[in-house]
Each structure stands twice: as structure tokens, then as C-alpha cells.
């Protein structure tokens, strides 16, 4: 066994123990609760565009995109465009590392503000990006994304738009099937299920415990054995907005 393979085995053991460490999980959850109050995830940028993610999830997405070397990344929820620029830049790096030279990113948002659209379109990483405006569960939008996915062989799907149960379930039913076998479908903000109700009362978010990406995911997984939760990702990150939301398509 190579030194690298041995190192990886050690890491897997350590991550398993970390995932069983209830004390570590509890302080991580406390930290997440506090970070929500300061809107922690809003305070980062990728190549000059605001990205509404935790740094831990950004690293996890880098690992996924490097592993899969997708020729298409689909993301619902564009906001300022930071995550589209992130994925586009990672596809650019993949192309230097044997990845598909023509890999693309499709972003969907119900409201692509003109200043965000302009900043994305003017960005040096824009060349790989297509944007579709409309609700991600509107049949016209779903059809357009499926059209853009035609002929693509290694597809990663990220769902990060409206986070209520019904919307996320409809997104899963519309887009998860585009995930190629062996690749990933990532459902962001499953963390909503673990936050105190008072948080949602205070900020009036359109999701809450019991009406969240996690409840949608549970319903979806019950009917879709071709997807499995990669628990090791959540156990590794501990601080993540997508606990249990990193799905691998296994069949
Ligand atoms: C959490 S932000 C996305 C953050 C972005 N992925 C990032 O990492 O920077 C959620 C976005 O979803 C969009 N959105 C809300 N409802 C939507 C819908 N029905 N369909 C598509 N996008 C929607 C909002 O306009 C907002 O830009």
C-alpha cells in the first residue's frame, strides 16, 4: 500500500471517530447556531463575487468537482453568482488536470438582478456559464435545463434556491435524475432542520424545522434508492449547511 493510501485510510478512521464524537458534534451545532445569528455565510467571496456558503462546504465542493471532473454542473439559486464563479473556476482548473475542456455550469434563479447578471457576464470565468431566469420548478425552466444537459455525461447537481419542503422536493424530482451515476447531488441548507424555531421566527425565512430541505430529502430518498447519503462528508466537515445533504448517485 502506498503512503498516500495509508494516509487516506487513517483519515477515514479519524473521520469515523469524529462523526461518533457527540461532544464535538454538539459544539459544532452551537457554533452553527451562533453563526446563523451573524449571517456568517454572507461574508465570503470567490474571485470577487459574494458567495453565500460556508468555507467548509466550498472545500467539499472542490473535492467533489475534482473527483468527478464533471462536464456539467447545475445549480439552482444564483444570488450574487459567487457559487457559479466558483464552479466555473474549478472546471477551468480541472481542464488543466485532464478534465473535460468544454465543461459548463448552468445556474437557475427566479430573479437574476441586472447588476449581478452584468458582474457575472463580465467576469473572466463567465465563458463556461449559462443562466436561466425563472422559478426552478417552472416546467419551462426545467425543460430548458434538461435541454442544456443533453449529451452531458458527468453531471453534478446542486440545489440552493428556495428552501421550503415542497419546493426542494419538486426540485429533487425535476433535477436529481440528471445526476450521473457515481456523481453527486448536493442539497444545501438541510441544516435548517437543526436550528431553533426562534431563528426562523426572527428572520422570517421561508423554511423551518419540519418544512425544510431535510424533510424533502427524506421523502425523496424513501422513493429513490439510487441515491445514498454520503455521511462521511458531514462527519468530516461538522460545520456545514448541508448535513446529510451530500448525496451520491449509486445506480
Ligand atoms: C441562498 S441564495 C443562493 C446562493 C448561491 N448559491 C451562492 O452560493 O452564492 C438563494 C437564491 O435562490 C433564489 N430563489 C428563490 N426562489 C427561487 C425559485 N423559486 N426558483 C429559483 N431560484 C429561487 C433567490 O433569488 C436567491 O438568489
Tab-separated table of C-alpha atoms and ligand atoms in Angstrom:
chain	number	residue	atom	x	y	z
A	1	UNK	CA	0.000	0.000	0.000
A	2	UNK	CA	1.320	3.463	-0.895
A	3	UNK	CA	1.979	6.071	1.801
A	4	UNK	CA	-0.869	8.136	0.371
A	5	UNK	CA	-3.289	5.182	0.527
A	6	UNK	CA	-2.268	4.560	4.149
A	7	UNK	CA	-2.728	8.252	4.982
A	8	UNK	CA	-6.219	8.155	3.428
A	9	UNK	CA	-7.120	5.085	5.491
A	10	UNK	CA	-6.002	6.846	8.672
A	11	UNK	CA	-8.096	9.879	7.719
A	12	UNK	CA	-11.176	7.699	7.150
A	13	UNK	CA	-10.764	6.149	10.631
A	14	UNK	CA	-10.341	9.594	12.187
A	15	UNK	CA	-13.417	10.941	10.391
A	16	UNK	CA	-15.476	7.961	11.564
A	17	UNK	CA	-14.448	8.661	15.171
A	18	UNK	CA	-15.140	12.355	14.692
A	19	UNK	CA	-18.639	11.505	13.457
A	20	UNK	CA	-19.246	9.473	16.626
A	21	UNK	CA	-17.930	12.219	18.910
A	22	UNK	CA	-21.172	13.626	20.325
A	23	UNK	CA	-19.349	16.380	22.239
A	24	UNK	CA	-17.601	17.619	19.102
A	25	UNK	CA	-20.907	17.498	17.215
A	26	UNK	CA	-22.648	19.461	19.965
A	27	UNK	CA	-20.101	22.316	19.984
A	28	UNK	CA	-20.222	22.378	16.180
A	29	UNK	CA	-24.017	22.718	16.323
A	30	UNK	CA	-23.684	25.511	18.912
A	31	UNK	CA	-21.214	27.237	16.615
A	32	UNK	CA	-23.594	26.909	13.665
A	33	UNK	CA	-26.485	28.336	15.696
A	34	UNK	CA	-24.333	31.356	16.645
A	35	UNK	CA	-23.039	31.792	13.096
A	36	UNK	CA	-26.595	31.980	11.741
A	37	UNK	CA	-27.272	34.942	14.011
A	38	UNK	CA	-24.370	36.919	12.493
A	39	UNK	CA	-25.222	35.845	8.898
A	40	UNK	CA	-21.758	34.269	8.780
A	41	UNK	CA	-22.304	32.638	5.379
A	42	UNK	CA	-22.877	36.016	3.705
A	43	UNK	CA	-19.390	37.309	4.416
A	44	UNK	CA	-17.261	35.491	1.837
A	45	UNK	CA	-16.361	35.962	-1.811
A	46	UNK	CA	-14.975	33.777	-4.581
A	47	UNK	CA	-12.861	35.629	-7.162
A	48	UNK	CA	-14.573	38.889	-6.307
A	49	UNK	CA	-18.199	37.689	-6.224
A	50	UNK	CA	-20.114	37.211	-2.966
A	51	UNK	CA	-20.734	33.515	-2.321
A	52	UNK	CA	-23.338	32.548	0.255
A	53	UNK	CA	-21.676	29.409	1.559
A	54	UNK	CA	-19.619	28.236	4.487
A	55	UNK	CA	-15.925	27.815	3.629
A	56	UNK	CA	-16.177	24.153	4.646
A	57	UNK	CA	-18.815	23.465	2.009
A	58	UNK	CA	-16.732	25.310	-0.589
A	59	UNK	CA	-13.865	22.903	0.105
A	60	UNK	CA	-16.231	19.913	-0.088
A	61	UNK	CA	-17.499	21.122	-3.481
A	62	UNK	CA	-13.901	21.492	-4.696
A	63	UNK	CA	-13.220	17.886	-3.716
A	64	UNK	CA	-16.409	16.699	-5.456
A	65	UNK	CA	-15.698	18.598	-8.662
A	66	UNK	CA	-12.099	17.391	-8.706
A	67	UNK	CA	-13.197	13.780	-8.100
A	68	UNK	CA	-15.995	13.717	-10.705
A	69	UNK	CA	-14.436	16.068	-13.284
A	70	UNK	CA	-17.972	16.874	-14.452
A	71	UNK	CA	-18.798	18.183	-17.898
A	72	UNK	CA	-21.820	19.918	-16.371
A	73	UNK	CA	-22.639	21.480	-13.005
A	74	UNK	CA	-26.243	22.540	-12.453
A	75	UNK	CA	-27.088	24.900	-9.613
A	76	UNK	CA	-30.439	26.325	-8.582
A	77	UNK	CA	-30.023	29.606	-6.688
A	78	UNK	CA	-27.548	32.106	-8.167
A	79	UNK	CA	-27.841	35.167	-5.855
A	80	UNK	CA	-24.654	37.236	-6.486
A	81	UNK	CA	-23.113	34.496	-8.602
A	82	UNK	CA	-20.230	33.520	-6.327
A	83	UNK	CA	-21.014	29.821	-6.486
A	84	UNK	CA	-21.332	29.881	-10.294
A	85	UNK	CA	-17.928	31.578	-10.492
A	86	UNK	CA	-16.545	29.028	-8.004
A	87	UNK	CA	-17.729	26.063	-10.075
A	88	UNK	CA	-16.611	27.649	-13.335
A	89	UNK	CA	-13.127	28.330	-11.936
A	90	UNK	CA	-12.868	24.761	-10.653
A	91	UNK	CA	-13.873	23.413	-14.065
A	92	UNK	CA	-11.152	25.621	-15.549
A	93	UNK	CA	-8.604	24.053	-13.172
A	94	UNK	CA	-9.970	20.560	-13.897
A	95	UNK	CA	-9.368	21.176	-17.606
A	96	UNK	CA	-5.671	21.633	-16.754
A	97	UNK	CA	-5.809	18.300	-14.938
A	98	UNK	CA	-7.363	16.082	-17.612
A	99	UNK	CA	-10.959	17.242	-17.082
A	100	UNK	CA	-13.304	17.984	-19.981
A	101	UNK	CA	-12.196	21.162	-21.785
A	102	UNK	CA	-15.803	22.082	-22.642
A	103	UNK	CA	-17.305	21.643	-19.145
A	104	UNK	CA	-20.132	24.069	-18.346
A	105	UNK	CA	-22.157	25.463	-15.449
A	106	UNK	CA	-25.905	26.140	-15.578
A	107	UNK	CA	-27.372	28.456	-12.953
A	108	UNK	CA	-31.082	28.993	-12.344
A	109	UNK	CA	-32.653	31.827	-10.354
A	110	UNK	CA	-36.117	33.298	-10.169
A	111	UNK	CA	-34.634	36.797	-10.063
A	112	UNK	CA	-31.242	37.448	-11.610
A	113	UNK	CA	-30.691	41.070	-10.650
A	114	UNK	CA	-29.277	43.111	-13.523
A	115	UNK	CA	-26.156	44.169	-11.565
A	116	UNK	CA	-25.450	40.544	-10.623
A	117	UNK	CA	-26.012	39.353	-14.195
A	118	UNK	CA	-23.670	42.055	-15.500
A	119	UNK	CA	-20.951	41.222	-12.951
A	120	UNK	CA	-21.192	37.507	-13.762
A	121	UNK	CA	-21.181	38.091	-17.516
A	122	UNK	CA	-18.169	40.431	-17.272
A	123	UNK	CA	-16.194	38.013	-15.080
A	124	UNK	CA	-13.196	36.193	-16.604
A	125	UNK	CA	-14.843	32.897	-15.520
A	126	UNK	CA	-18.103	33.677	-17.386
A	127	UNK	CA	-17.225	31.714	-20.505
A	128	UNK	CA	-18.492	28.410	-19.132
A	129	UNK	CA	-21.687	29.767	-17.512
A	130	UNK	CA	-25.300	29.681	-18.771
A	131	UNK	CA	-28.007	31.378	-16.710
A	132	UNK	CA	-31.718	30.588	-16.832
A	133	UNK	CA	-34.143	33.007	-15.214
A	134	UNK	CA	-37.383	31.703	-13.723
A	135	UNK	CA	-38.589	29.512	-10.910
A	136	UNK	CA	-36.532	26.347	-10.785
A	137	UNK	CA	-39.718	24.278	-10.639
A	138	UNK	CA	-41.436	26.029	-13.553
A	139	UNK	CA	-41.804	23.355	-16.285
A	140	UNK	CA	-40.371	25.778	-18.881
A	141	UNK	CA	-37.218	26.223	-16.765
A	142	UNK	CA	-36.912	22.512	-16.018
A	143	UNK	CA	-37.175	21.767	-19.734
A	144	UNK	CA	-34.518	24.364	-20.580
A	145	UNK	CA	-32.081	22.920	-18.033
A	146	UNK	CA	-32.719	19.394	-19.341
A	147	UNK	CA	-32.033	20.689	-22.843
A	148	UNK	CA	-28.715	22.190	-21.688
A	149	UNK	CA	-27.859	18.848	-20.054
A	150	UNK	CA	-28.408	16.839	-23.247
A	151	UNK	CA	-25.323	14.869	-24.209
A	152	UNK	CA	-23.545	15.679	-20.935
A	153	UNK	CA	-22.052	12.584	-19.315
A	154	UNK	CA	-20.774	13.580	-15.878
A	155	UNK	CA	-23.234	15.854	-14.157
A	156	UNK	CA	-23.204	17.334	-10.632
A	157	UNK	CA	-26.451	18.880	-9.325
A	158	UNK	CA	-26.615	21.496	-6.524
A	159	UNK	CA	-29.921	22.686	-5.087
A	160	UNK	CA	-29.642	26.029	-3.295
A	161	UNK	CA	-32.689	28.151	-4.114
A	162	UNK	CA	-35.903	28.307	-2.094
A	163	UNK	CA	-35.563	26.060	0.931
A	164	UNK	CA	-39.140	25.058	1.813
A	165	UNK	CA	-40.110	21.369	1.754
A	166	UNK	CA	-42.432	21.456	-1.273
A	167	UNK	CA	-40.016	23.454	-3.410
A	168	UNK	CA	-36.970	21.317	-2.640
A	169	UNK	CA	-38.932	18.102	-3.194
A	170	UNK	CA	-40.103	19.415	-6.580
A	171	UNK	CA	-36.511	20.398	-7.441
A	172	UNK	CA	-35.266	16.948	-6.465
A	173	UNK	CA	-37.905	15.325	-8.661
A	174	UNK	CA	-37.010	17.689	-11.535
A	175	UNK	CA	-33.209	17.665	-11.453
A	176	UNK	CA	-31.784	14.822	-9.344
A	177	UNK	CA	-32.241	12.379	-12.226
A	178	UNK	CA	-29.743	14.463	-14.236
A	179	UNK	CA	-27.017	13.465	-11.763
A	180	UNK	CA	-24.843	10.892	-13.489
A	181	UNK	CA	-24.223	7.550	-11.806
A	182	UNK	CA	-21.260	7.865	-9.436
A	183	UNK	CA	-21.675	11.640	-9.232
A	184	UNK	CA	-23.275	13.880	-6.610
A	185	UNK	CA	-26.475	15.758	-5.933
A	186	UNK	CA	-25.989	18.285	-3.120
A	187	UNK	CA	-28.989	19.620	-1.221
A	188	UNK	CA	-27.950	22.780	0.616
A	189	UNK	CA	-29.468	24.141	3.826
A	190	UNK	CA	-30.580	20.820	5.288
A	191	UNK	CA	-29.131	22.491	8.405
A	192	UNK	CA	-32.475	24.339	8.733
A	193	UNK	CA	-33.886	21.199	10.317
A	194	UNK	CA	-31.429	21.514	13.222
A	195	UNK	CA	-31.867	25.209	14.032
A	196	UNK	CA	-34.152	26.584	16.758
A	197	UNK	CA	-37.618	27.719	15.616
A	198	UNK	CA	-36.865	31.140	17.167
A	199	UNK	CA	-34.287	31.730	14.435
A	200	UNK	CA	-36.949	31.375	11.734
A	201	UNK	CA	-39.482	33.449	13.690
A	202	UNK	CA	-36.913	36.255	13.924
A	203	UNK	CA	-35.760	36.318	10.308
A	204	UNK	CA	-38.970	35.144	8.599
A	205	UNK	CA	-37.312	32.599	6.365
A	206	UNK	CA	-39.486	30.545	4.080
A	207	UNK	CA	-38.418	27.296	5.667
A	208	UNK	CA	-38.250	25.956	9.203
A	209	UNK	CA	-37.821	22.701	11.100
A	210	UNK	CA	-40.477	20.372	9.657
A	211	UNK	CA	-40.607	22.330	6.381
A	212	UNK	CA	-37.037	22.218	5.175
A	213	UNK	CA	-34.666	20.715	2.600
A	214	UNK	CA	-34.058	17.850	5.055
A	215	UNK	CA	-37.737	16.863	5.244
A	216	UNK	CA	-37.912	16.992	1.432
A	217	UNK	CA	-34.800	14.871	1.187
A	218	UNK	CA	-36.228	12.204	3.498
A	219	UNK	CA	-39.325	11.869	1.320
A	220	UNK	CA	-37.233	11.784	-1.847
A	221	UNK	CA	-34.770	9.185	-0.547
A	222	UNK	CA	-37.578	6.848	0.525
A	223	UNK	CA	-38.550	6.580	-3.162
A	224	UNK	CA	-35.106	6.812	-4.745
A	225	UNK	CA	-32.710	4.089	-3.627
A	226	UNK	CA	-30.403	5.123	-6.462
A	227	UNK	CA	-29.221	7.949	-4.166
A	228	UNK	CA	-27.342	7.425	-0.909
A	229	UNK	CA	-26.305	9.951	1.731
A	230	UNK	CA	-22.505	10.164	1.969
A	231	UNK	CA	-22.390	10.567	5.741
A	232	UNK	CA	-18.590	10.769	5.688
A	233	UNK	CA	-18.791	14.264	4.156
A	234	UNK	CA	-20.890	15.622	7.026
A	235	UNK	CA	-18.751	13.788	9.591
A	236	UNK	CA	-15.663	15.355	8.057
A	237	UNK	CA	-16.997	18.906	7.836
A	238	UNK	CA	-19.121	19.015	11.021
A	239	UNK	CA	-19.611	22.689	10.220
A	240	UNK	CA	-21.799	22.584	7.100
A	241	UNK	CA	-25.129	23.942	5.884
A	242	UNK	CA	-25.764	20.595	4.205
A	243	UNK	CA	-25.559	17.908	6.924
A	244	UNK	CA	-26.805	14.706	5.307
A	245	UNK	CA	-27.291	16.679	2.084
A	246	UNK	CA	-24.352	15.287	0.129
A	247	UNK	CA	-25.902	12.508	-1.970
A	248	UNK	CA	-24.073	10.063	-4.187
A	249	UNK	CA	-25.927	8.518	-7.102
A	250	UNK	CA	-25.095	4.828	-6.853
A	251	UNK	CA	-27.300	3.352	-9.595
B	1	LIG	C1	-29.156	31.021	-0.907
B	1	LIG	S1	-29.298	32.019	-2.356
B	1	LIG	C2	-28.221	31.185	-3.453
B	1	LIG	C3	-26.793	31.317	-3.043
B	1	LIG	C4	-25.782	30.903	-4.094
B	1	LIG	N1	-25.943	29.536	-4.498
B	1	LIG	C5	-24.397	31.072	-3.534
B	1	LIG	O1	-23.787	30.070	-3.112
B	1	LIG	O2	-23.919	32.214	-3.502
B	1	LIG	C6	-30.901	31.583	-2.896
B	1	LIG	C7	-31.312	32.129	-4.267
B	1	LIG	O3	-32.472	31.392	-4.666
B	1	LIG	C8	-33.275	32.239	-5.444
B	1	LIG	N2	-34.649	31.716	-5.481
B	1	LIG	C9	-35.661	31.899	-4.609
B	1	LIG	N3	-36.760	31.285	-5.030
B	1	LIG	C10	-36.450	30.646	-6.183
B	1	LIG	C11	-37.150	29.829	-7.100
B	1	LIG	N4	-38.438	29.541	-6.910
B	1	LIG	N5	-36.502	29.358	-8.173
B	1	LIG	C12	-35.204	29.664	-8.392
B	1	LIG	N6	-34.485	30.443	-7.574
B	1	LIG	C13	-35.086	30.931	-6.476
B	1	LIG	C14	-33.158	33.600	-4.791
B	1	LIG	O4	-33.464	34.621	-5.737
B	1	LIG	C15	-31.698	33.600	-4.333
B	1	LIG	O5	-30.883	34.258	-5.263
